[in-house]
PDB file of N, CA and C in Angstrom:
ATOM      1  N   UNK U 786       0.975  -1.270   0.068  1.00 88.00           N
ATOM      2  CA  UNK U 786      -0.191  -0.261  -0.008  1.00 88.00           C
ATOM      3  C   UNK U 786       1.394   1.351  -0.228  1.00 88.00           C
ATOM      4  N   UNK U 787      -0.084   2.875  -0.211  1.00 92.00           N
ATOM      5  CA  UNK U 787       1.365   3.829  -0.275  1.00 92.00           C
ATOM      6  C   UNK U 787       1.653   3.682   0.759  1.00 92.00           C
ATOM      7  N   UNK U 788       1.287   4.147   2.291  1.00 95.00           N
ATOM      8  CA  UNK U 788       0.841   3.590   3.489  1.00 95.00           C
ATOM      9  C   UNK U 788       2.490   3.414   3.785  1.00 95.00           C
ATOM     10  N   UNK U 789       2.865   1.784   3.661  1.00 95.00           N
ATOM     11  CA  UNK U 789       3.401   1.025   3.442  1.00 95.00           C
ATOM     12  C   UNK U 789       4.707   1.143   2.846  1.00 95.00           C
ATOM     13  N   UNK U 790       5.050   1.464   1.581  1.00 97.00           N
ATOM     14  CA  UNK U 790       6.459   2.532   0.505  1.00 97.00           C
ATOM     15  C   UNK U 790       6.439   3.540   1.046  1.00 97.00           C
ATOM     16  N   UNK U 791       5.991   4.487   1.959  1.00 97.00           N
ATOM     17  CA  UNK U 791       6.144   6.281   2.694  1.00 97.00           C
ATOM     18  C   UNK U 791       6.533   4.690   3.918  1.00 97.00           C
ATOM     19  N   UNK U 792       6.307   5.153   4.627  1.00 97.00           N
ATOM     20  CA  UNK U 792       6.668   4.387   5.516  1.00 97.00           C
ATOM     21  C   UNK U 792       7.976   3.766   5.437  1.00 97.00           C
ATOM     22  N   UNK U 793       8.443   2.900   4.908  1.00 97.00           N
ATOM     23  CA  UNK U 793       9.789   2.804   4.885  1.00 97.00           C
ATOM     24  C   UNK U 793      10.556   3.121   3.726  1.00 97.00           C
ATOM     25  N   UNK U 794      10.449   4.208   2.898  1.00 98.00           N
ATOM     26  CA  UNK U 794      11.112   5.025   2.727  1.00 98.00           C
ATOM     27  C   UNK U 794      11.604   6.426   4.060  1.00 98.00           C
ATOM     28  N   UNK U 795      10.761   6.404   4.323  1.00 98.00           N
ATOM     29  CA  UNK U 795      11.141   6.764   5.318  1.00 98.00           C
ATOM     30  C   UNK U 795      12.130   6.575   6.654  1.00 98.00           C
ATOM     31  N   UNK U 796      11.727   5.558   6.606  1.00 98.00           N
ATOM     32  CA  UNK U 796      12.659   4.627   7.111  1.00 98.00           C
ATOM     33  C   UNK U 796      14.416   5.102   6.949  1.00 98.00           C
ATOM     34  N   UNK U 797      14.008   4.389   4.913  1.00 98.00           N
ATOM     35  CA  UNK U 797      15.635   4.013   5.163  1.00 98.00           C
ATOM     36  C   UNK U 797      16.384   5.854   5.023  1.00 98.00           C
ATOM     37  N   UNK U 798      15.113   7.284   4.340  1.00 98.00           N
ATOM     38  CA  UNK U 798      16.273   8.338   4.846  1.00 98.00           C
ATOM     39  C   UNK U 798      16.506   8.880   6.439  1.00 98.00           C
ATOM     40  N   UNK U 799      15.482   8.694   6.955  1.00 98.00           N
ATOM     41  CA  UNK U 799      16.281   8.417   8.923  1.00 98.00           C
ATOM     42  C   UNK U 799      17.787   7.251   8.726  1.00 98.00           C
ATOM     43  N   UNK U 800      17.427   6.248   8.175  1.00 98.00           N
ATOM     44  CA  UNK U 800      18.588   5.804   8.471  1.00 98.00           C
ATOM     45  C   UNK U 800      19.599   6.646   7.412  1.00 98.00           C
ATOM     46  N   UNK U 801      20.303   7.275   7.137  1.00 98.00           N
ATOM     47  CA  UNK U 801      20.453   7.749   5.881  1.00 98.00           C
ATOM     48  C   UNK U 801      21.406   9.134   6.825  1.00 98.00           C
ATOM     49  N   UNK U 802      20.147   9.637   7.791  1.00 98.00           N
ATOM     50  CA  UNK U 802      20.637  10.805   8.326  1.00 98.00           C
ATOM     51  C   UNK U 802      20.925  10.548   9.203  1.00 98.00           C
ATOM     52  N   UNK U 803      20.925   9.530   9.596  1.00 98.00           N
ATOM     53  CA  UNK U 803      21.916   8.749  10.613  1.00 98.00           C
ATOM     54  C   UNK U 803      23.477   8.677  10.431  1.00 98.00           C
ATOM     55  N   UNK U 804      23.541   8.466   9.469  1.00 98.00           N
ATOM     56  CA  UNK U 804      24.853   8.058   9.004  1.00 98.00           C
ATOM     57  C   UNK U 804      25.717   9.698   8.392  1.00 98.00           C
ATOM     58  N   UNK U 805      24.600  10.233   7.783  1.00 98.00           N
ATOM     59  CA  UNK U 805      25.150  11.400   7.784  1.00 98.00           C
ATOM     60  C   UNK U 805      25.799  12.410   9.003  1.00 98.00           C
ATOM     61  N   UNK U 806      25.445  11.747   9.741  1.00 98.00           N
ATOM     62  CA  UNK U 806      24.946  13.041  11.253  1.00 98.00           C
ATOM     63  C   UNK U 806      26.576  11.837  11.711  1.00 98.00           C
ATOM     64  N   UNK U 807      26.757  11.028  11.586  1.00 98.00           N
ATOM     65  CA  UNK U 807      27.784  10.320  12.719  1.00 98.00           C
ATOM     66  C   UNK U 807      28.858  10.253  10.773  1.00 98.00           C
ATOM     67  N   UNK U 808      29.179  10.686   9.779  1.00 98.00           N
ATOM     68  CA  UNK U 808      30.197  10.967   8.845  1.00 98.00           C
ATOM     69  C   UNK U 808      31.167  12.221   9.309  1.00 98.00           C
ATOM     70  N   UNK U 809      29.695  13.534   9.762  1.00 98.00           N
ATOM     71  CA  UNK U 809      29.324  14.884  10.145  1.00 98.00           C
ATOM     72  C   UNK U 809      30.759  14.611  11.439  1.00 98.00           C
ATOM     73  N   UNK U 810      30.274  13.891  12.544  1.00 97.00           N
ATOM     74  CA  UNK U 810      31.214  14.485  13.517  1.00 97.00           C
ATOM     75  C   UNK U 810      32.321  13.679  13.214  1.00 97.00           C
ATOM     76  N   UNK U 811      32.606  12.224  11.719  1.00 97.00           N
ATOM     77  CA  UNK U 811      34.335  11.839  11.999  1.00 97.00           C
ATOM     78  C   UNK U 811      34.893  13.158  11.453  1.00 97.00           C
ATOM     79  N   UNK U 812      34.171  13.627  10.330  1.00 97.00           N
ATOM     80  CA  UNK U 812      35.147  15.261   9.785  1.00 97.00           C
ATOM     81  C   UNK U 812      35.118  15.234  10.924  1.00 97.00           C
ATOM     82  N   UNK U 813      34.415  16.170  11.800  1.00 97.00           N
ATOM     83  CA  UNK U 813      35.166  17.519  12.307  1.00 97.00           C
ATOM     84  C   UNK U 813      35.560  17.335  13.566  1.00 97.00           C
ATOM     85  N   UNK U 814      35.957  15.730  13.887  1.00 97.00           N
ATOM     86  CA  UNK U 814      36.700  15.408  15.248  1.00 97.00           C
ATOM     87  C   UNK U 814      37.973  15.458  14.324  1.00 97.00           C
ATOM     88  N   UNK U 815      37.490  14.370  12.666  1.00 96.00           N
ATOM     89  CA  UNK U 815      39.757  14.625  12.323  1.00 96.00           C
ATOM     90  C   UNK U 815      39.956  16.189  12.027  1.00 96.00           C
ATOM     91  N   UNK U 816      39.074  16.752  11.814  1.00 96.00           N
ATOM     92  CA  UNK U 816      39.842  18.308  11.873  1.00 96.00           C
ATOM     93  C   UNK U 816      39.694  18.851  12.954  1.00 96.00           C
ATOM     94  N   UNK U 817      39.232  18.748  13.812  1.00 97.00           N
ATOM     95  CA  UNK U 817      39.179  19.640  15.203  1.00 97.00           C
ATOM     96  C   UNK U 817      38.710  21.053  15.275  1.00 97.00           C
ATOM     97  N   UNK U 818      37.889  21.195  14.730  1.00 97.00           N
ATOM     98  CA  UNK U 818      37.322  22.265  14.322  1.00 97.00           C
ATOM     99  C   UNK U 818      35.165  21.362  14.052  1.00 97.00           C
ATOM    100  N   UNK U 819      34.985  22.228  14.878  1.00 96.00           N
ATOM    101  CA  UNK U 819      33.184  22.231  15.174  1.00 96.00           C
ATOM    102  C   UNK U 819      31.856  22.637  14.799  1.00 96.00           C
ATOM    103  N   UNK U 820      32.881  24.303  14.524  1.00 96.00           N
ATOM    104  CA  UNK U 820      31.813  25.284  15.028  1.00 96.00           C
ATOM    105  C   UNK U 820      31.767  26.016  13.286  1.00 96.00           C
ATOM    106  N   UNK U 821      30.158  25.903  13.140  1.00 96.00           N
ATOM    107  CA  UNK U 821      31.031  25.969  11.410  1.00 96.00           C
ATOM    108  C   UNK U 821      31.209  27.216  11.025  1.00 96.00           C
ATOM    109  N   UNK U 822      30.602  28.832  12.032  1.00 96.00           N
ATOM    110  CA  UNK U 822      31.176  30.242  11.492  1.00 96.00           C
ATOM    111  C   UNK U 822      33.167  30.223  11.591  1.00 96.00           C
ATOM    112  N   UNK U 823      33.383  28.899  11.809  1.00 96.00           N
ATOM    113  CA  UNK U 823      34.872  28.350  11.741  1.00 96.00           C
ATOM    114  C   UNK U 823      35.652  28.452  10.253  1.00 96.00           C
ATOM    115  N   UNK U 824      35.972  29.926   9.828  1.00 96.00           N
ATOM    116  CA  UNK U 824      36.655  29.758   8.185  1.00 96.00           C
ATOM    117  C   UNK U 824      37.467  28.043   8.262  1.00 96.00           C
ATOM    118  N   UNK U 825      37.889  27.369   9.696  1.00 96.00           N
ATOM    119  CA  UNK U 825      38.652  26.170   8.942  1.00 96.00           C
ATOM    120  C   UNK U 825      37.718  25.011   9.245  1.00 96.00           C
ATOM    121  N   UNK U 826      36.238  25.780   8.823  1.00 97.00           N
ATOM    122  CA  UNK U 826      35.221  24.567   9.308  1.00 97.00           C
ATOM    123  C   UNK U 826      35.676  23.337   8.000  1.00 97.00           C
ATOM    124  N   UNK U 827      35.310  22.207   8.057  1.00 96.00           N
ATOM    125  CA  UNK U 827      35.617  21.704   6.921  1.00 96.00           C
ATOM    126  C   UNK U 827      34.391  21.711   5.863  1.00 96.00           C
ATOM    127  N   UNK U 828      35.091  21.865   4.116  1.00 97.00           N
ATOM    128  CA  UNK U 828      34.074  21.509   3.412  1.00 97.00           C
ATOM    129  C   UNK U 828      32.985  20.156   3.648  1.00 97.00           C
ATOM    130  N   UNK U 829      33.816  19.648   3.508  1.00 97.00           N
ATOM    131  CA  UNK U 829      33.480  18.207   2.955  1.00 97.00           C
ATOM    132  C   UNK U 829      31.985  17.955   4.564  1.00 97.00           C
ATOM    133  N   UNK U 830      32.057  19.035   5.930  1.00 97.00           N
ATOM    134  CA  UNK U 830      31.597  18.128   7.087  1.00 97.00           C
ATOM    135  C   UNK U 830      30.099  19.321   6.435  1.00 97.00           C
ATOM    136  N   UNK U 831      30.548  20.725   5.732  1.00 97.00           N
ATOM    137  CA  UNK U 831      29.706  21.856   5.459  1.00 97.00           C
ATOM    138  C   UNK U 831      28.351  20.731   4.631  1.00 97.00           C
ATOM    139  N   UNK U 832      29.404  20.264   3.236  1.00 98.00           N
ATOM    140  CA  UNK U 832      28.171  19.459   1.821  1.00 98.00           C
ATOM    141  C   UNK U 832      27.345  17.688   3.197  1.00 98.00           C
ATOM    142  N   UNK U 833      27.583  18.033   3.787  1.00 98.00           N
ATOM    143  CA  UNK U 833      27.344  16.731   4.527  1.00 98.00           C
ATOM    144  C   UNK U 833      25.942  16.745   5.189  1.00 98.00           C
ATOM    145  N   UNK U 834      25.908  18.609   6.091  1.00 98.00           N
ATOM    146  CA  UNK U 834      24.895  19.133   7.035  1.00 98.00           C
ATOM    147  C   UNK U 834      24.533  19.608   5.281  1.00 98.00           C
ATOM    148  N   UNK U 835      24.330  20.210   4.903  1.00 98.00           N
ATOM    149  CA  UNK U 835      22.922  20.694   3.326  1.00 98.00           C
ATOM    150  C   UNK U 835      22.531  19.299   3.445  1.00 98.00           C
ATOM    151  N   UNK U 836      23.272  18.114   3.017  1.00 98.00           N
ATOM    152  CA  UNK U 836      22.444  17.368   2.561  1.00 98.00           C
ATOM    153  C   UNK U 836      21.533  16.326   3.906  1.00 98.00           C
ATOM    154  N   UNK U 837      22.373  16.287   4.639  1.00 98.00           N
ATOM    155  CA  UNK U 837      21.041  16.307   5.904  1.00 98.00           C
ATOM    156  C   UNK U 837      20.269  17.126   5.547  1.00 98.00           C
ATOM    157  N   UNK U 838      20.338  18.197   5.964  1.00 98.00           N
ATOM    158  CA  UNK U 838      18.551  19.094   6.218  1.00 98.00           C
ATOM    159  C   UNK U 838      18.262  19.075   4.929  1.00 98.00           C
ATOM    160  N   UNK U 839      18.091  18.730   3.831  1.00 98.00           N
ATOM    161  CA  UNK U 839      17.662  18.299   2.888  1.00 98.00           C
ATOM    162  C   UNK U 839      17.493  17.292   2.871  1.00 98.00           C
ATOM    163  N   UNK U 840      17.248  15.734   3.220  1.00 98.00           N
ATOM    164  CA  UNK U 840      17.098  14.591   3.522  1.00 98.00           C
ATOM    165  C   UNK U 840      15.957  14.905   5.027  1.00 98.00           C
ATOM    166  N   UNK U 841      16.302  16.057   6.415  1.00 98.00           N
ATOM    167  CA  UNK U 841      15.086  15.557   7.236  1.00 98.00           C
ATOM    168  C   UNK U 841      13.322  17.038   6.199  1.00 98.00           C
ATOM    169  N   UNK U 842      14.495  17.541   5.430  1.00 98.00           N
ATOM    170  CA  UNK U 842      12.590  18.824   4.778  1.00 98.00           C
ATOM    171  C   UNK U 842      11.996  17.228   4.033  1.00 98.00           C
ATOM    172  N   UNK U 843      12.938  16.159   3.661  1.00 98.00           N
ATOM    173  CA  UNK U 843      12.249  15.764   2.524  1.00 98.00           C
ATOM    174  C   UNK U 843      11.381  14.373   3.379  1.00 98.00           C
ATOM    175  N   UNK U 844      11.982  14.506   4.883  1.00 98.00           N
ATOM    176  CA  UNK U 844      11.298  13.249   5.952  1.00 98.00           C
ATOM    177  C   UNK U 844       9.903  13.669   5.965  1.00 98.00           C
ATOM    178  N   UNK U 845       9.743  15.308   6.493  1.00 98.00           N
ATOM    179  CA  UNK U 845       9.001  16.187   6.920  1.00 98.00           C
ATOM    180  C   UNK U 845       7.704  16.500   5.705  1.00 98.00           C
ATOM    181  N   UNK U 846       8.306  16.388   4.769  1.00 98.00           N
ATOM    182  CA  UNK U 846       7.195  16.519   3.663  1.00 98.00           C
ATOM    183  C   UNK U 846       6.638  15.209   3.492  1.00 98.00           C
ATOM    184  N   UNK U 847       7.090  13.840   3.909  1.00 98.00           N
ATOM    185  CA  UNK U 847       6.453  12.495   3.598  1.00 98.00           C
ATOM    186  C   UNK U 847       5.764  12.140   4.431  1.00 98.00           C
ATOM    187  N   UNK U 848       6.114  12.423   6.293  1.00 98.00           N
ATOM    188  CA  UNK U 848       5.141  12.388   7.140  1.00 98.00           C
ATOM    189  C   UNK U 848       4.184  12.992   6.780  1.00 98.00           C
ATOM    190  N   UNK U 849       4.246  13.949   5.754  1.00 97.00           N
ATOM    191  CA  UNK U 849       2.600  15.033   6.102  1.00 97.00           C
ATOM    192  C   UNK U 849       1.660  13.542   5.177  1.00 97.00           C
ATOM    193  N   UNK U 850       2.503  13.366   4.200  1.00 97.00           N
ATOM    194  CA  UNK U 850       2.166  12.868   2.760  1.00 97.00           C
ATOM    195  C   UNK U 850       1.413  11.330   3.694  1.00 97.00           C
ATOM    196  N   UNK U 851       2.181  11.186   4.510  1.00 97.00           N
ATOM    197  CA  UNK U 851       2.193   9.578   5.608  1.00 97.00           C
ATOM    198  C   UNK U 851       0.534  10.421   6.156  1.00 97.00           C
ATOM    199  N   UNK U 852       0.199  11.021   6.739  1.00 96.00           N
ATOM    200  CA  UNK U 852      -0.872  10.758   7.369  1.00 96.00           C
ATOM    201  C   UNK U 852      -1.858  11.365   6.418  1.00 96.00           C
ATOM    202  N   UNK U 853      -1.706  12.225   5.326  1.00 95.00           N
ATOM    203  CA  UNK U 853      -2.948  12.248   4.665  1.00 95.00           C
ATOM    204  C   UNK U 853      -3.075  10.824   3.786  1.00 95.00           C
ATOM    205  N   UNK U 854      -2.306   9.729   3.253  1.00 94.00           N
ATOM    206  CA  UNK U 854      -2.519   8.679   3.302  1.00 94.00           C
ATOM    207  C   UNK U 854      -3.197   7.661   4.375  1.00 94.00           C
ATOM    208  N   UNK U 855      -3.140   7.892   5.406  1.00 93.00           N
ATOM    209  CA  UNK U 855      -3.697   6.794   5.736  1.00 93.00           C
ATOM    210  C   UNK U 855      -4.893   7.494   6.800  1.00 93.00           C
ATOM    211  N   UNK U 856      -4.922   9.170   6.206  1.00 92.00           N
ATOM    212  CA  UNK U 856      -6.453   9.442   6.806  1.00 92.00           C
ATOM    213  C   UNK U 856      -7.015   8.802   5.053  1.00 92.00           C
ATOM    214  N   UNK U 857      -6.683   8.414   4.501  1.00 90.00           N
ATOM    215  CA  UNK U 857      -6.955   8.062   3.255  1.00 90.00           C
ATOM    216  C   UNK U 857      -8.398   6.971   3.701  1.00 90.00           C
ATOM    217  N   UNK U 858      -6.958   5.561   3.523  1.00 87.00           N
ATOM    218  CA  UNK U 858      -7.124   4.122   4.066  1.00 87.00           C
ATOM    219  C   UNK U 858      -7.792   4.429   4.868  1.00 87.00           C
ATOM    220  N   UNK U 859      -8.286   5.709   6.248  1.00 85.00           N
ATOM    221  CA  UNK U 859      -9.202   5.500   7.423  1.00 85.00           C
ATOM    222  C   UNK U 859     -10.440   4.812   6.563  1.00 85.00           C
ATOM    223  N   UNK U 860     -10.326   6.050   5.771  1.00 86.00           N
ATOM    224  CA  UNK U 860     -12.256   6.700   5.237  1.00 86.00           C
ATOM    225  C   UNK U 860     -12.713   5.588   4.634  1.00 86.00           C
ATOM    226  N   UNK U 861     -10.917   4.955   3.322  1.00 79.00           N
ATOM    227  CA  UNK U 861     -12.081   3.574   2.435  1.00 79.00           C
ATOM    228  C   UNK U 861     -12.541   2.020   3.575  1.00 79.00           C
ATOM    229  N   UNK U 862     -11.667   2.133   4.337  1.00 77.00           N
ATOM    230  CA  UNK U 862     -12.205   1.357   5.546  1.00 77.00           C
ATOM    231  C   UNK U 862     -13.551   1.228   5.951  1.00 77.00           C
ATOM    232  N   UNK U 863     -13.513   3.083   6.042  1.00 78.00           N
ATOM    233  CA  UNK U 863     -14.646   2.883   7.184  1.00 78.00           C
ATOM    234  C   UNK U 863     -15.759   3.172   5.955  1.00 78.00           C
ATOM    235  N   UNK U 864     -15.630   3.360   4.750  1.00 82.00           N
ATOM    236  CA  UNK U 864     -17.324   3.405   3.824  1.00 82.00           C
ATOM    237  C   UNK U 864     -16.789   1.430   3.718  1.00 82.00           C
ATOM    238  N   UNK U 865     -16.175   0.781   3.622  1.00 83.00           N
ATOM    239  CA  UNK U 865     -16.312  -1.205   2.650  1.00 83.00           C
ATOM    240  C   UNK U 865     -17.137  -0.920   4.540  1.00 83.00           C
ATOM    241  N   UNK U 866     -17.077  -1.065   6.171  1.00 79.00           N
ATOM    242  CA  UNK U 866     -17.466  -1.166   6.674  1.00 79.00           C
ATOM    243  C   UNK U 866     -19.376  -0.825   6.913  1.00 79.00           C
ATOM    244  N   UNK U 867     -19.004   0.365   6.553  1.00 67.00           N
ATOM    245  CA  UNK U 867     -20.894   1.029   6.408  1.00 67.00           C
ATOM    246  C   UNK U 867     -22.064   0.964   6.738  1.00 67.00           C
TER     247      UNK U 867
END
């Protein structure tokens, strides 16, 4: 169902966000700079942060879509139960 597909996609994207967070932490530790305002802040970590932010926005949009899909399924089930 659409609900299952969206849930799976959200789960996969959430895992990707977790991996990106780990990669960001590793890069910041390697360079020993954690302040994004510092000119020495690693470009790789900046890129990873941007990617993570985009994925989080996608997850939020999918969560809204998931709620709508669940509501449709509930209305359909109720109409069958009649």
